[in-house]
Structure formats: structure tokens, C-alpha cells
Amino acid sequence: MKLRHHLAMLAAGTLMASSAFAAGASNGMYVNGSIGKSFWNVDCSGTSNCKSNDTAYKLLAGYNFDPHWGAEFGYYSLGTIGANVTDPKFGVVTGASVKGSGIEIVGVYRIDYGNNVVVFGKLGIGQTKTESTYTIPAVALTASSSTSRTQAVFGVGASYGLTPNLALRADIDARRVNAGSGNSGNVTSVTIGLQANF
């Protein structure tokens, strides 16, 4: 009887712990901070010192309306890319760089697979501001411009509950941004961080 009693208590405790993890991951408000890498789909042909990826990070706040549906509002940075171009006739080197950051609001759909593992997909709208800088070192000339673009953003991710109120979270996000000189390109960011549930 004692063994059966202990097993029953153990099973009940395990069930309560699992429910606490699930409740923390699926209900109410949460915040997240993540850092990783951004990959800009730009053409580096004909350039030198081309840099098409950089550090990316994001900060967001979200709210779960029920165990599946939620919404998030966040700020993101896509880092800075750049390259040098040499004029074939005059041999003048021109440097160009593009920096991207913005805000977004997305809807989130989650699936709880158990064992504290949740996967999700998201779709929404983001506004990315890109700041372009052009330099000609030979004559110490610098020019800059900025523009904003509102486009759809989508992504997928997964989280793993460490405690009822803290989870490890990984995201893959894709968006289209202005890449300077009237060009546009796709940017994919991969980040990992911590999510705190309230």
C-alpha cells in the first residue's frame, strides 16, 4: 500500500509540474530578448570586402489569448552590411553600407508537443528602416540616405520550458527590405534567447 501510495503521489506531482509548464507557456503575457545572425540576400559580384551578414537581435512583448493563438509586438535590428566598388575607368574606390532595423506586429499560432516543447509559426507586418552610407575615401566624401519599407514578415520557431516562467526560444524570421540605391532584398534572421512568462 505504501509503495502504491508513493507512486500515486509521484504521478500526481509529475502531472502538476507538466501542467504548470504548459500554463506558463500558453497563457498570459510574456517578453523575449534574442540575439543571433542576419543573412542579407544581396549580390556581391563585382565588389570587394563584401559583407552580407551581421549580428541581429530583437526585443518583443507578446500575449497568448488561448493555448494556440497569440500576438507579438517587437523591435528588431538586422545589423549592417557593406562592400567596396572600384570604378574600372578611374580606379576610384567607393564604399557602401546598409543598416537595417524596425518594428513589427505579428499573429502567432502555437502547438504544444508536450515535454515542455512548443513550436510556432507567425505572420504579420513589419516596417524596416534602412540607412545607406556611401564614402569615397580618396576625396573624404560621405553621403547618406534612409528609407522605410512596410512588408509582410513571417517566421517559425520553437521554445523549451526551463521553468514554468522561463523558456529557451529560437526563431527564424524572413522579411523583404530596401537594400540601397533603389534595390530590395530578402533578409533572414536566426536568433536564440530567453522568454519570460507572466
PDB file of C-alpha atoms in Angstrom:
ATOM      1  CA  MET A   1       0.000   0.000   0.000  1.00  0.00           C
ATOM      2  CA  LYS A   2       2.767   2.402   0.846  1.00  0.00           C
ATOM      3  CA  LEU A   3       4.510   1.785  -2.483  1.00  0.00           C
ATOM      4  CA  ARG A   4       1.252   2.307  -4.378  1.00  0.00           C
ATOM      5  CA  HIS A   5       0.619   5.487  -2.384  1.00  0.00           C
ATOM      6  CA  HIS A   6       4.091   6.871  -3.181  1.00  0.00           C
ATOM      7  CA  LEU A   7       3.693   6.052  -6.875  1.00  0.00           C
ATOM      8  CA  ALA A   8       0.330   7.802  -6.966  1.00  0.00           C
ATOM      9  CA  MET A   9       1.825  10.892  -5.331  1.00  0.00           C
ATOM     10  CA  LEU A  10       4.739  10.858  -7.769  1.00  0.00           C
ATOM     11  CA  ALA A  11       2.386  10.616 -10.738  1.00  0.00           C
ATOM     12  CA  ALA A  12       0.251  13.461  -9.391  1.00  0.00           C
ATOM     13  CA  GLY A  13       3.331  15.631  -8.824  1.00  0.00           C
ATOM     14  CA  THR A  14       4.583  14.982 -12.341  1.00  0.00           C
ATOM     15  CA  LEU A  15       1.180  15.881 -13.780  1.00  0.00           C
ATOM     16  CA  MET A  16       1.020  19.104 -11.757  1.00  0.00           C
ATOM     17  CA  ALA A  17       4.542  20.101 -12.852  1.00  0.00           C
ATOM     18  CA  SER A  18       3.692  19.431 -16.502  1.00  0.00           C
ATOM     19  CA  SER A  19       0.508  21.486 -16.172  1.00  0.00           C
ATOM     20  CA  ALA A  20       2.471  24.351 -14.631  1.00  0.00           C
ATOM     21  CA  PHE A  21       4.941  24.329 -17.507  1.00  0.00           C
ATOM     22  CA  ALA A  22       2.123  24.253 -20.053  1.00  0.00           C
ATOM     23  CA  ALA A  23       0.198  27.038 -18.319  1.00  0.00           C
ATOM     24  CA  GLY A  24       3.277  29.236 -18.137  1.00  0.00           C
ATOM     25  CA  ALA A  25       3.946  28.721 -21.832  1.00  0.00           C
ATOM     26  CA  SER A  26       0.382  29.104 -23.123  1.00  0.00           C
ATOM     27  CA  ASN A  27      -1.422  31.779 -21.111  1.00  0.00           C
ATOM     28  CA  GLY A  28      -0.935  35.489 -20.487  1.00  0.00           C
ATOM     29  CA  MET A  29       1.805  37.962 -21.247  1.00  0.00           C
ATOM     30  CA  TYR A  30       5.487  37.298 -21.989  1.00  0.00           C
ATOM     31  CA  VAL A  31       8.650  39.128 -23.061  1.00  0.00           C
ATOM     32  CA  ASN A  32      11.592  37.876 -25.091  1.00  0.00           C
ATOM     33  CA  GLY A  33      15.122  39.009 -25.877  1.00  0.00           C
ATOM     34  CA  SER A  34      17.130  37.197 -28.550  1.00  0.00           C
ATOM     35  CA  ILE A  35      20.411  37.557 -30.433  1.00  0.00           C
ATOM     36  CA  GLY A  36      21.813  35.804 -33.474  1.00  0.00           C
ATOM     37  CA  LYS A  37      22.694  36.376 -37.117  1.00  0.00           C
ATOM     38  CA  SER A  38      21.097  38.141 -40.094  1.00  0.00           C
ATOM     39  CA  PHE A  39      21.662  36.965 -43.670  1.00  0.00           C
ATOM     40  CA  TRP A  40      21.026  39.514 -46.446  1.00  0.00           C
ATOM     41  CA  ASN A  41      20.348  38.119 -49.916  1.00  0.00           C
ATOM     42  CA  VAL A  42      22.498  40.599 -51.858  1.00  0.00           C
ATOM     43  CA  ASP A  43      24.652  40.226 -54.966  1.00  0.00           C
ATOM     44  CA  CYS A  44      28.350  40.649 -54.136  1.00  0.00           C
ATOM     45  CA  SER A  45      29.607  40.145 -57.697  1.00  0.00           C
ATOM     46  CA  GLY A  46      31.941  42.918 -58.886  1.00  0.00           C
ATOM     47  CA  THR A  47      32.655  44.091 -55.337  1.00  0.00           C
ATOM     48  CA  SER A  48      35.387  43.607 -52.769  1.00  0.00           C
ATOM     49  CA  ASN A  49      35.247  43.229 -48.984  1.00  0.00           C
ATOM     50  CA  CYS A  50      31.596  42.270 -49.313  1.00  0.00           C
ATOM     51  CA  LYS A  51      29.834  41.613 -46.004  1.00  0.00           C
ATOM     52  CA  SER A  52      26.337  40.157 -46.376  1.00  0.00           C
ATOM     53  CA  ASN A  53      25.618  39.039 -42.791  1.00  0.00           C
ATOM     54  CA  ASP A  54      25.872  40.595 -39.359  1.00  0.00           C
ATOM     55  CA  THR A  55      24.680  40.334 -35.768  1.00  0.00           C
ATOM     56  CA  ALA A  56      20.899  40.520 -35.357  1.00  0.00           C
ATOM     57  CA  TYR A  57      18.828  40.940 -32.222  1.00  0.00           C
ATOM     58  CA  LYS A  58      15.235  41.582 -31.210  1.00  0.00           C
ATOM     59  CA  LEU A  59      13.150  42.553 -28.206  1.00  0.00           C
ATOM     60  CA  LEU A  60       9.442  41.767 -28.051  1.00  0.00           C
ATOM     61  CA  ALA A  61       6.361  41.576 -25.868  1.00  0.00           C
ATOM     62  CA  GLY A  62       3.585  39.096 -26.546  1.00  0.00           C
ATOM     63  CA  TYR A  63       0.235  37.953 -25.271  1.00  0.00           C
ATOM     64  CA  ASN A  64      -1.351  34.497 -25.531  1.00  0.00           C
ATOM     65  CA  PHE A  65      -5.119  34.708 -25.964  1.00  0.00           C
ATOM     66  CA  ASP A  66      -5.548  30.939 -25.568  1.00  0.00           C
ATOM     67  CA  PRO A  67      -3.336  27.813 -25.736  1.00  0.00           C
ATOM     68  CA  HIS A  68      -2.878  28.265 -29.515  1.00  0.00           C
ATOM     69  CA  TRP A  69      -3.316  31.896 -30.587  1.00  0.00           C
ATOM     70  CA  GLY A  70      -1.358  34.978 -29.606  1.00  0.00           C
ATOM     71  CA  ALA A  71       0.166  38.246 -30.831  1.00  0.00           C
ATOM     72  CA  GLU A  72       3.579  39.890 -30.547  1.00  0.00           C
ATOM     73  CA  PHE A  73       4.941  43.414 -30.946  1.00  0.00           C
ATOM     74  CA  GLY A  74       8.679  43.850 -31.251  1.00  0.00           C
ATOM     75  CA  TYR A  75      11.744  45.823 -32.253  1.00  0.00           C
ATOM     76  CA  TYR A  76      14.480  44.183 -34.332  1.00  0.00           C
ATOM     77  CA  SER A  77      17.926  45.033 -35.657  1.00  0.00           C
ATOM     78  CA  LEU A  78      19.292  43.390 -38.798  1.00  0.00           C
ATOM     79  CA  GLY A  79      22.836  44.702 -38.402  1.00  0.00           C
ATOM     80  CA  THR A  80      24.958  46.392 -41.088  1.00  0.00           C
ATOM     81  CA  ILE A  81      26.230  45.056 -44.408  1.00  0.00           C
ATOM     82  CA  GLY A  82      28.612  46.654 -46.894  1.00  0.00           C
ATOM     83  CA  ALA A  83      31.007  46.364 -49.827  1.00  0.00           C
ATOM     84  CA  ASN A  84      33.547  48.310 -51.872  1.00  0.00           C
ATOM     85  CA  VAL A  85      33.230  49.006 -55.592  1.00  0.00           C
ATOM     86  CA  THR A  86      36.147  50.142 -57.771  1.00  0.00           C
ATOM     87  CA  ASP A  87      35.458  52.274 -60.841  1.00  0.00           C
ATOM     88  CA  PRO A  88      37.218  50.450 -63.744  1.00  0.00           C
ATOM     89  CA  LYS A  89      37.975  53.683 -65.610  1.00  0.00           C
ATOM     90  CA  PHE A  90      39.239  55.997 -62.894  1.00  0.00           C
ATOM     91  CA  GLY A  91      40.181  53.464 -60.224  1.00  0.00           C
ATOM     92  CA  VAL A  92      38.163  55.284 -57.577  1.00  0.00           C
ATOM     93  CA  VAL A  93      37.030  53.086 -54.697  1.00  0.00           C
ATOM     94  CA  THR A  94      33.531  53.706 -53.342  1.00  0.00           C
ATOM     95  CA  GLY A  95      32.356  52.114 -50.125  1.00  0.00           C
ATOM     96  CA  ALA A  96      28.701  51.435 -49.407  1.00  0.00           C
ATOM     97  CA  SER A  97      26.960  50.148 -46.286  1.00  0.00           C
ATOM     98  CA  VAL A  98      23.344  49.498 -45.339  1.00  0.00           C
ATOM     99  CA  LYS A  99      21.964  49.272 -41.789  1.00  0.00           C
ATOM    100  CA  GLY A 100      18.516  47.882 -41.049  1.00  0.00           C
ATOM    101  CA  SER A 101      16.150  47.984 -38.065  1.00  0.00           C
ATOM    102  CA  GLY A 102      12.429  48.200 -37.483  1.00  0.00           C
ATOM    103  CA  ILE A 103       9.248  47.277 -35.647  1.00  0.00           C
ATOM    104  CA  GLU A 104       6.694  44.561 -36.307  1.00  0.00           C
ATOM    105  CA  ILE A 105       3.381  43.163 -35.153  1.00  0.00           C
ATOM    106  CA  VAL A 106       2.568  39.522 -35.829  1.00  0.00           C
ATOM    107  CA  GLY A 107      -0.021  36.899 -35.057  1.00  0.00           C
ATOM    108  CA  VAL A 108       1.299  33.658 -33.572  1.00  0.00           C
ATOM    109  CA  TYR A 109      -0.080  30.122 -33.740  1.00  0.00           C
ATOM    110  CA  ARG A 110       1.436  27.583 -31.315  1.00  0.00           C
ATOM    111  CA  ILE A 111       1.356  23.820 -30.966  1.00  0.00           C
ATOM    112  CA  ASP A 112       2.336  22.244 -27.648  1.00  0.00           C
ATOM    113  CA  TYR A 113       4.062  18.905 -28.281  1.00  0.00           C
ATOM    114  CA  GLY A 114       4.460  18.075 -24.613  1.00  0.00           C
ATOM    115  CA  ASN A 115       7.681  17.603 -22.635  1.00  0.00           C
ATOM    116  CA  ASN A 116       7.867  21.423 -22.392  1.00  0.00           C
ATOM    117  CA  VAL A 117       8.351  21.747 -26.190  1.00  0.00           C
ATOM    118  CA  VAL A 118       6.279  24.279 -28.154  1.00  0.00           C
ATOM    119  CA  VAL A 119       6.608  25.064 -31.874  1.00  0.00           C
ATOM    120  CA  PHE A 120       5.026  28.089 -33.521  1.00  0.00           C
ATOM    121  CA  GLY A 121       4.526  29.970 -36.741  1.00  0.00           C
ATOM    122  CA  LYS A 122       3.932  33.691 -37.124  1.00  0.00           C
ATOM    123  CA  LEU A 123       2.713  36.098 -39.787  1.00  0.00           C
ATOM    124  CA  GLY A 124       2.312  39.854 -39.706  1.00  0.00           C
ATOM    125  CA  ILE A 125       3.563  43.243 -40.859  1.00  0.00           C
ATOM    126  CA  GLY A 126       6.916  44.893 -40.236  1.00  0.00           C
ATOM    127  CA  GLN A 127       8.318  48.318 -41.066  1.00  0.00           C
ATOM    128  CA  THR A 128      12.062  48.265 -41.704  1.00  0.00           C
ATOM    129  CA  LYS A 129      14.144  51.439 -41.846  1.00  0.00           C
ATOM    130  CA  THR A 130      17.355  51.138 -43.852  1.00  0.00           C
ATOM    131  CA  GLU A 131      20.139  53.701 -43.627  1.00  0.00           C
ATOM    132  CA  SER A 132      22.599  53.747 -46.544  1.00  0.00           C
ATOM    133  CA  THR A 133      26.034  55.373 -46.389  1.00  0.00           C
ATOM    134  CA  TYR A 134      28.373  55.946 -49.351  1.00  0.00           C
ATOM    135  CA  THR A 135      32.007  57.003 -48.974  1.00  0.00           C
ATOM    136  CA  ILE A 136      34.858  57.879 -51.343  1.00  0.00           C
ATOM    137  CA  PRO A 137      37.974  57.744 -49.151  1.00  0.00           C
ATOM    138  CA  ALA A 138      40.224  59.340 -51.755  1.00  0.00           C
ATOM    139  CA  VAL A 139      38.388  62.667 -51.501  1.00  0.00           C
ATOM    140  CA  ALA A 140      36.953  62.228 -47.979  1.00  0.00           C
ATOM    141  CA  LEU A 141      33.412  62.396 -49.332  1.00  0.00           C
ATOM    142  CA  THR A 142      30.479  60.833 -47.493  1.00  0.00           C
ATOM    143  CA  ALA A 143      26.793  60.789 -48.348  1.00  0.00           C
ATOM    144  CA  SER A 144      23.885  59.059 -46.647  1.00  0.00           C
ATOM    145  CA  SER A 145      20.189  58.429 -47.075  1.00  0.00           C
ATOM    146  CA  SER A 146      17.422  56.499 -45.345  1.00  0.00           C
ATOM    147  CA  THR A 147      14.141  54.912 -46.364  1.00  0.00           C
ATOM    148  CA  SER A 148      11.433  52.769 -44.823  1.00  0.00           C
ATOM    149  CA  ARG A 149       9.509  49.836 -46.224  1.00  0.00           C
ATOM    150  CA  THR A 150       6.402  48.128 -44.848  1.00  0.00           C
ATOM    151  CA  GLN A 151       6.133  44.482 -45.833  1.00  0.00           C
ATOM    152  CA  ALA A 152       4.881  41.135 -44.648  1.00  0.00           C
ATOM    153  CA  VAL A 153       7.052  39.249 -42.181  1.00  0.00           C
ATOM    154  CA  PHE A 154       6.790  35.574 -41.416  1.00  0.00           C
ATOM    155  CA  GLY A 155       8.687  33.132 -39.271  1.00  0.00           C
ATOM    156  CA  VAL A 156       8.830  29.848 -37.411  1.00  0.00           C
ATOM    157  CA  GLY A 157      10.337  28.896 -34.094  1.00  0.00           C
ATOM    158  CA  ALA A 158      10.353  26.680 -31.055  1.00  0.00           C
ATOM    159  CA  SER A 159      10.641  27.067 -27.309  1.00  0.00           C
ATOM    160  CA  TYR A 160      11.646  24.772 -24.489  1.00  0.00           C
ATOM    161  CA  GLY A 161      10.366  25.406 -20.987  1.00  0.00           C
ATOM    162  CA  LEU A 162      13.141  25.592 -18.412  1.00  0.00           C
ATOM    163  CA  THR A 163      10.759  26.527 -15.585  1.00  0.00           C
ATOM    164  CA  PRO A 164       7.045  27.430 -15.529  1.00  0.00           C
ATOM    165  CA  ASN A 165       8.017  31.061 -16.140  1.00  0.00           C
ATOM    166  CA  LEU A 166      11.186  30.835 -18.240  1.00  0.00           C
ATOM    167  CA  ALA A 167      11.806  29.260 -21.642  1.00  0.00           C
ATOM    168  CA  LEU A 168      14.621  28.963 -24.142  1.00  0.00           C
ATOM    169  CA  ARG A 169      13.383  30.238 -27.529  1.00  0.00           C
ATOM    170  CA  ALA A 170      14.733  30.079 -31.103  1.00  0.00           C
ATOM    171  CA  ASP A 171      13.315  31.971 -34.109  1.00  0.00           C
ATOM    172  CA  ILE A 172      13.825  32.087 -37.875  1.00  0.00           C
ATOM    173  CA  ASP A 173      12.312  35.238 -39.448  1.00  0.00           C
ATOM    174  CA  ALA A 174      12.150  36.372 -43.070  1.00  0.00           C
ATOM    175  CA  ARG A 175      11.338  39.823 -44.465  1.00  0.00           C
ATOM    176  CA  ARG A 176      11.989  41.969 -47.531  1.00  0.00           C
ATOM    177  CA  VAL A 177      13.776  45.317 -47.119  1.00  0.00           C
ATOM    178  CA  ASN A 178      15.254  48.136 -49.178  1.00  0.00           C
ATOM    179  CA  ALA A 179      18.943  47.473 -49.715  1.00  0.00           C
ATOM    180  CA  GLY A 180      20.033  50.907 -51.001  1.00  0.00           C
ATOM    181  CA  SER A 181      20.140  52.549 -54.456  1.00  0.00           C
ATOM    182  CA  GLY A 182      16.547  51.541 -55.109  1.00  0.00           C
ATOM    183  CA  ASN A 183      17.312  47.845 -54.668  1.00  0.00           C
ATOM    184  CA  SER A 184      15.450  45.449 -52.399  1.00  0.00           C
ATOM    185  CA  GLY A 185      16.343  42.079 -50.999  1.00  0.00           C
ATOM    186  CA  ASN A 186      15.292  39.359 -48.604  1.00  0.00           C
ATOM    187  CA  VAL A 187      16.774  39.183 -45.113  1.00  0.00           C
ATOM    188  CA  THR A 188      16.614  36.067 -42.963  1.00  0.00           C
ATOM    189  CA  SER A 189      17.479  36.301 -39.283  1.00  0.00           C
ATOM    190  CA  VAL A 190      18.189  33.398 -36.924  1.00  0.00           C
ATOM    191  CA  THR A 191      18.097  34.219 -33.215  1.00  0.00           C
ATOM    192  CA  ILE A 192      18.038  32.459 -29.858  1.00  0.00           C
ATOM    193  CA  GLY A 193      17.236  33.853 -26.447  1.00  0.00           C
ATOM    194  CA  LEU A 194      15.111  33.673 -23.293  1.00  0.00           C
ATOM    195  CA  GLN A 195      11.379  34.159 -22.895  1.00  0.00           C
ATOM    196  CA  ALA A 196       9.876  35.170 -19.544  1.00  0.00           C
ATOM    197  CA  ASN A 197       6.199  34.319 -18.986  1.00  0.00           C
ATOM    198  CA  PHE A 198       3.979  36.255 -16.580  1.00  0.00           C
TER     199      PHE A 198
END
